XYZ file of C-alpha atoms in Angstrom:
361
model
C 11.808 -11.907 35.067
C 14.624 -10.472 33.083
C 16.913 -8.400 35.527
C 20.092 -6.777 34.659
C 23.371 -6.890 36.917
C 25.603 -4.702 38.046
C 28.469 -6.263 36.338
C 26.008 -5.929 33.225
C 25.647 -2.536 33.418
C 28.537 -0.597 32.379
C 28.282 -2.408 28.809
C 24.757 -1.771 28.271
C 24.964 1.917 29.310
C 27.931 1.894 26.284
C 25.489 0.034 24.336
C 22.871 2.926 24.995
C 24.942 5.473 23.700
C 24.847 3.433 20.430
C 20.984 3.599 20.754
C 21.319 7.173 20.985
C 22.887 7.768 17.909
C 20.643 6.006 15.550
C 17.864 7.537 17.533
C 19.933 10.542 16.865
C 20.368 9.856 13.376
C 16.641 8.734 12.539
C 14.674 11.559 14.285
C 16.631 14.665 12.750
C 17.392 12.713 9.649
C 13.849 10.925 8.617
C 11.750 12.835 11.014
C 13.631 16.409 10.806
C 12.928 16.793 14.381
C 15.642 19.341 15.867
C 16.832 18.255 18.934
C 17.697 20.849 20.900
C 20.859 20.617 22.012
C 21.223 17.791 19.303
C 23.307 15.567 22.295
C 20.225 15.204 23.972
C 19.537 11.287 23.214
C 22.605 10.571 24.735
C 21.169 12.280 27.759
C 17.754 10.539 27.572
C 18.835 6.862 26.629
C 21.134 6.376 29.701
C 18.765 8.146 31.609
C 16.239 5.577 31.080
C 18.797 2.494 31.451
C 19.913 3.980 34.767
C 15.904 4.696 36.241
C 15.187 1.328 35.073
C 17.892 -0.234 37.087
C 17.438 1.926 40.238
C 13.907 1.864 40.291
C 12.260 -0.961 38.147
C 15.183 -4.040 38.361
C 13.088 -6.745 37.797
C 12.055 -5.682 34.732
C 14.800 -3.699 33.673
C 16.065 -6.443 31.005
C 12.753 -5.683 29.032
C 13.076 -1.768 29.211
C 16.410 -2.624 27.621
C 14.957 -4.502 25.315
C 12.529 -1.744 24.358
C 14.807 0.676 24.342
C 16.965 -1.474 21.618
C 14.011 -2.456 19.474
C 12.403 1.316 19.155
C 15.421 1.916 16.996
C 13.914 -0.032 14.463
C 10.535 0.616 15.201
C 11.142 4.348 14.650
C 13.322 3.358 11.758
C 10.389 0.835 10.105
C 7.861 4.248 10.678
C 10.464 6.615 9.582
C 10.291 4.024 6.142
C 6.940 4.070 5.849
C 6.363 8.112 5.965
C 8.946 9.060 3.799
C 7.522 6.246 1.454
C 4.028 7.969 1.736
C 5.220 11.367 0.823
C 7.504 9.843 -2.346
C 4.159 8.131 -3.462
C 2.759 11.484 -2.887
C 5.358 13.328 -4.601
C 5.594 10.680 -7.417
C 2.140 10.942 -8.553
C 2.378 14.469 -8.871
C 5.258 14.283 -11.240
C 3.787 11.924 -12.913
C 0.479 13.630 -13.847
C 2.655 16.501 -14.457
C 4.796 14.698 -17.085
C 1.760 12.857 -18.642
C 2.457 9.602 -17.647
C 0.042 6.800 -18.674
C -3.099 6.627 -16.709
C -2.064 2.943 -16.678
C 0.690 3.069 -15.109
C -0.745 5.276 -12.219
C -3.618 2.949 -11.754
C -0.961 0.222 -11.370
C 0.844 1.978 -8.480
C -2.506 2.666 -7.201
C -3.055 -1.113 -6.969
C -0.185 -1.246 -5.166
C -0.741 0.669 -2.606
C -4.063 -1.253 -1.552
C -2.542 -4.317 -1.733
C -0.068 -3.012 0.720
C -3.236 -1.829 2.421
C -5.106 -4.791 2.747
C -1.438 -7.071 3.683
C -1.596 -4.428 6.408
C -5.054 -5.564 8.117
C -4.657 -9.374 6.951
C -1.560 -9.709 8.157
C -1.161 -7.244 11.744
C 2.278 -6.257 12.278
C 4.018 -9.479 10.597
C 3.485 -7.194 7.328
C 6.571 -5.325 8.180
C 8.250 -8.477 6.683
C 6.551 -7.734 3.163
C 8.242 -3.708 3.932
C 11.806 -5.198 4.222
C 10.962 -7.996 1.349
C 9.944 -4.926 -1.016
C 12.838 -2.696 -0.112
C 15.099 -5.655 -0.633
C 13.138 -6.675 -4.441
C 14.078 -2.846 -5.337
C 17.293 -3.024 -4.648
C 17.546 -6.716 -6.544
C 15.060 -5.338 -9.837
C 16.971 -4.237 -12.350
C 16.908 -0.577 -13.012
C 19.513 1.360 -15.362
C 21.977 1.736 -12.253
C 21.852 -1.712 -10.935
C 22.078 -3.333 -14.826
C 25.106 -0.713 -15.212
C 27.109 -1.604 -12.230
C 26.165 -5.622 -12.648
C 27.566 -6.136 -15.927
C 30.633 -3.270 -14.647
C 31.627 -6.393 -12.193
C 31.967 -9.308 -14.426
C 32.732 -7.242 -17.818
C 36.822 -6.980 -18.311
C 37.855 -3.646 -19.579
C 39.090 -3.779 -23.382
C 41.507 -1.254 -24.710
C 39.858 0.077 -28.095
C 41.879 -1.277 -30.098
C 41.483 -4.806 -29.708
C 37.858 -4.424 -28.154
C 35.430 -7.699 -29.432
C 32.001 -7.065 -31.077
C 29.349 -7.221 -28.991
C 28.647 -6.496 -24.989
C 31.955 -4.776 -24.207
C 33.421 -2.577 -21.223
C 36.166 0.547 -21.981
C 37.506 3.284 -20.456
C 38.746 6.559 -21.785
C 39.079 10.388 -22.063
C 35.957 11.700 -24.030
C 36.755 13.765 -27.267
C 34.205 15.977 -29.126
C 33.512 15.596 -32.700
C 30.656 18.493 -32.583
C 31.548 20.490 -29.557
C 28.767 22.340 -27.657
C 28.410 24.873 -24.970
C 26.330 24.613 -21.731
C 23.354 27.067 -21.268
C 24.459 28.516 -17.843
C 28.162 28.931 -17.435
C 29.028 29.008 -21.573
C 31.025 25.836 -21.051
C 32.294 24.280 -24.400
C 32.154 20.833 -23.845
C 31.384 17.435 -25.026
C 27.893 17.427 -24.228
C 25.476 18.498 -21.405
C 22.512 17.583 -18.898
C 20.909 21.260 -17.892
C 18.001 20.619 -15.312
C 15.659 22.900 -13.390
C 14.239 22.187 -10.056
C 11.580 23.751 -8.284
C 12.486 24.404 -4.333
C 9.806 23.709 -1.665
C 10.168 24.603 1.931
C 8.675 23.820 4.854
C 8.837 24.781 8.438
C 7.899 22.263 11.244
C 6.615 23.194 14.552
C 10.286 23.225 16.207
C 10.730 26.075 13.421
C 13.088 23.904 11.660
C 13.382 24.978 7.718
C 13.890 21.949 5.295
C 14.439 22.266 1.931
C 12.908 19.647 -0.988
C 13.488 19.917 -4.737
C 11.744 18.764 -7.356
C 12.876 18.070 -11.106
C 10.289 20.373 -13.535
C 12.639 19.998 -16.826
C 15.836 18.433 -18.182
C 17.605 19.015 -21.529
C 20.240 16.713 -22.532
C 22.164 17.852 -25.331
C 25.096 15.615 -26.572
C 26.288 14.671 -30.297
C 28.239 11.287 -31.381
C 31.626 11.481 -29.680
C 34.609 9.656 -29.408
C 36.639 7.691 -26.193
C 39.874 7.751 -26.663
C 42.873 5.157 -24.913
C 46.377 4.891 -25.336
C 45.522 2.370 -28.042
C 43.088 3.962 -30.763
C 39.466 5.519 -30.305
C 35.785 5.068 -30.403
C 32.975 6.514 -32.349
C 29.748 6.656 -29.234
C 26.505 6.866 -30.764
C 24.713 8.489 -27.880
C 21.143 7.502 -28.461
C 19.613 6.311 -25.080
C 22.959 6.653 -23.461
C 22.614 6.902 -19.543
C 24.570 9.191 -17.285
C 25.279 7.234 -14.189
C 27.014 8.936 -10.980
C 27.768 12.259 -12.098
C 27.409 15.283 -9.927
C 26.516 18.860 -10.839
C 29.900 20.727 -11.531
C 27.423 23.711 -11.582
C 24.296 25.060 -9.778
C 22.771 28.110 -8.618
C 19.596 28.812 -7.331
C 17.134 31.781 -8.546
C 13.946 32.611 -6.235
C 11.869 29.386 -6.162
C 14.358 27.808 -8.860
C 17.255 25.656 -8.924
C 19.575 25.031 -12.177
C 22.387 22.716 -12.100
C 24.844 21.690 -15.355
C 26.035 18.471 -15.452
C 28.919 18.272 -18.148
C 30.759 15.420 -20.090
C 34.170 17.314 -20.666
C 37.637 16.153 -22.014
C 39.710 15.778 -18.839
C 37.680 13.327 -16.925
C 38.384 9.450 -17.779
C 34.865 7.641 -18.183
C 33.852 3.912 -17.949
C 31.258 3.332 -20.760
C 29.074 -0.298 -21.160
C 27.582 -1.002 -24.147
C 27.642 -2.543 -27.564
C 30.809 -2.717 -29.311
C 29.464 -3.008 -33.006
C 31.000 -2.763 -36.952
C 29.318 -0.153 -38.953
C 30.813 -0.352 -42.705
C 34.653 -0.603 -42.364
C 35.004 1.078 -38.423
C 33.900 0.347 -35.091
C 31.247 2.099 -32.726
C 29.598 2.243 -30.050
C 26.117 1.923 -29.016
C 22.981 0.852 -27.018
C 22.970 -2.843 -26.609
C 19.281 -3.643 -27.468
C 19.841 -7.331 -26.213
C 21.016 -6.701 -22.725
C 19.296 -3.255 -22.676
C 22.485 -1.507 -21.047
C 24.427 1.808 -22.182
C 26.064 4.019 -19.722
C 28.541 6.047 -19.057
C 29.950 7.142 -15.607
C 33.113 8.812 -14.323
C 35.773 6.013 -14.069
C 37.093 7.260 -10.331
C 33.400 6.952 -8.984
C 33.050 3.443 -10.357
C 36.562 2.538 -8.912
C 35.172 3.862 -5.639
C 32.248 1.880 -6.151
C 33.929 -1.575 -6.146
C 36.086 -0.711 -3.365
C 33.437 0.300 -0.810
C 31.582 -2.302 -1.921
C 32.529 -5.544 -0.245
C 32.472 -3.797 3.146
C 28.933 -1.960 2.344
C 27.357 -5.577 1.764
C 28.854 -7.043 5.056
C 27.114 -4.266 6.564
C 24.032 -4.480 4.602
C 24.085 -8.262 5.451
C 24.286 -7.036 9.438
C 22.132 -5.089 9.627
C 19.448 -6.909 7.387
C 20.200 -10.165 10.217
C 19.758 -7.937 13.000
C 16.547 -6.157 12.006
C 14.616 -9.902 11.009
C 16.072 -11.201 14.322
C 14.833 -7.661 16.491
C 11.618 -8.028 14.464
C 11.058 -11.762 15.623
C 11.679 -11.200 18.721
C 9.184 -7.806 18.517
C 6.306 -9.677 16.505
C 6.369 -12.619 17.926
C 3.434 -13.201 20.880
C 5.351 -13.958 23.957
C 4.143 -14.355 27.158
C 5.945 -14.926 30.779
C 5.165 -17.662 33.378
C 6.676 -17.667 36.152
C 10.289 -17.662 35.010
C 9.652 -19.513 32.099
C 9.485 -17.615 28.738
C 6.597 -19.189 26.236
C 6.367 -18.558 22.957
C 2.948 -18.891 21.624
C 1.952 -20.113 18.017
C 0.832 -17.688 15.478
C -2.454 -18.699 14.389
C -2.271 -18.283 10.462
C -5.450 -19.790 9.198
C -7.464 -17.103 11.541
C -5.611 -14.359 10.463
C -5.842 -14.980 6.337
C -9.669 -15.740 7.005
C -10.444 -12.633 8.952
C -12.345 -9.712 7.386
C -9.727 -6.521 7.039
C -12.564 -4.021 7.365
C -14.032 -5.831 10.487
C -12.711 -3.111 13.103
C -13.323 -0.719 10.820
C -16.839 -1.125 10.117
C -18.183 -2.216 13.329
C -17.560 0.479 15.560
């Protein structure tokens, strides 16, 4: 058996406090469980380790491994829970926005594929979940594409910007200023959103609030970006606002109203296509690279500063998660003091009927 020695116990007690921290984050952040008191897991997890050491010493090592792996099990269950809720909410929003039927059907088929994968692959299907999460972070979208090109493109001055895909920075200058609807702010442009507020109460009486966007209005005319060398006109068609925070937010009944302001005081970074129109240069959507975005310069600098640390942290967590999943899902038996790792029969798994356990009850 896998026993915990007295010398290992203090170190594992400290480790159990780290496990308690993750348990607290998962239970309160993902499952919305109100822990009373909030530090209760910092008592429960070390207590489980202490009880295992005192009363189940031969199995104490396995109990600690179970405590450690429970973090990943709870995290995976939480991801599935949030994924289901997000899918349901997305479906409702798509129906409101009259999304084409083929897109909804395609999403349903993907969900059915994931459902069948659970039956065919069993607990190994969790690896599929990790793959989907990784792919969703890698596959192109507006934000990923913007930050990808931002990392590889040099920032050009406006006077010397070359035609084609380019990155520029400077302050926005209005050609035809607009006025925001909620605060009457005169600005270069704005996005005005209205969200539906939904509240729910769990069994412990804890109330959670969620917001669902029901309308969005963008008002932005042609404008200039100006640096110390000159200015260039921006054609805002298909311009994506990246990493903007609301400058104003208020709630009224079951609605939340927010304004996102493009002002003349903030430094912005833009990525798009520099193009000659007549005798002047303009900046517009790049049809080839499918990118045209604007983001506050300080947010971009902050993202670049912390990106290496974030990548290292994500790589470490991914390695730990994969290793833990392999330990948890690999068939292991104990033969005396020998640990036997069994081989998975993939042919039998793939030939099995995924619905056999449902209809033969």
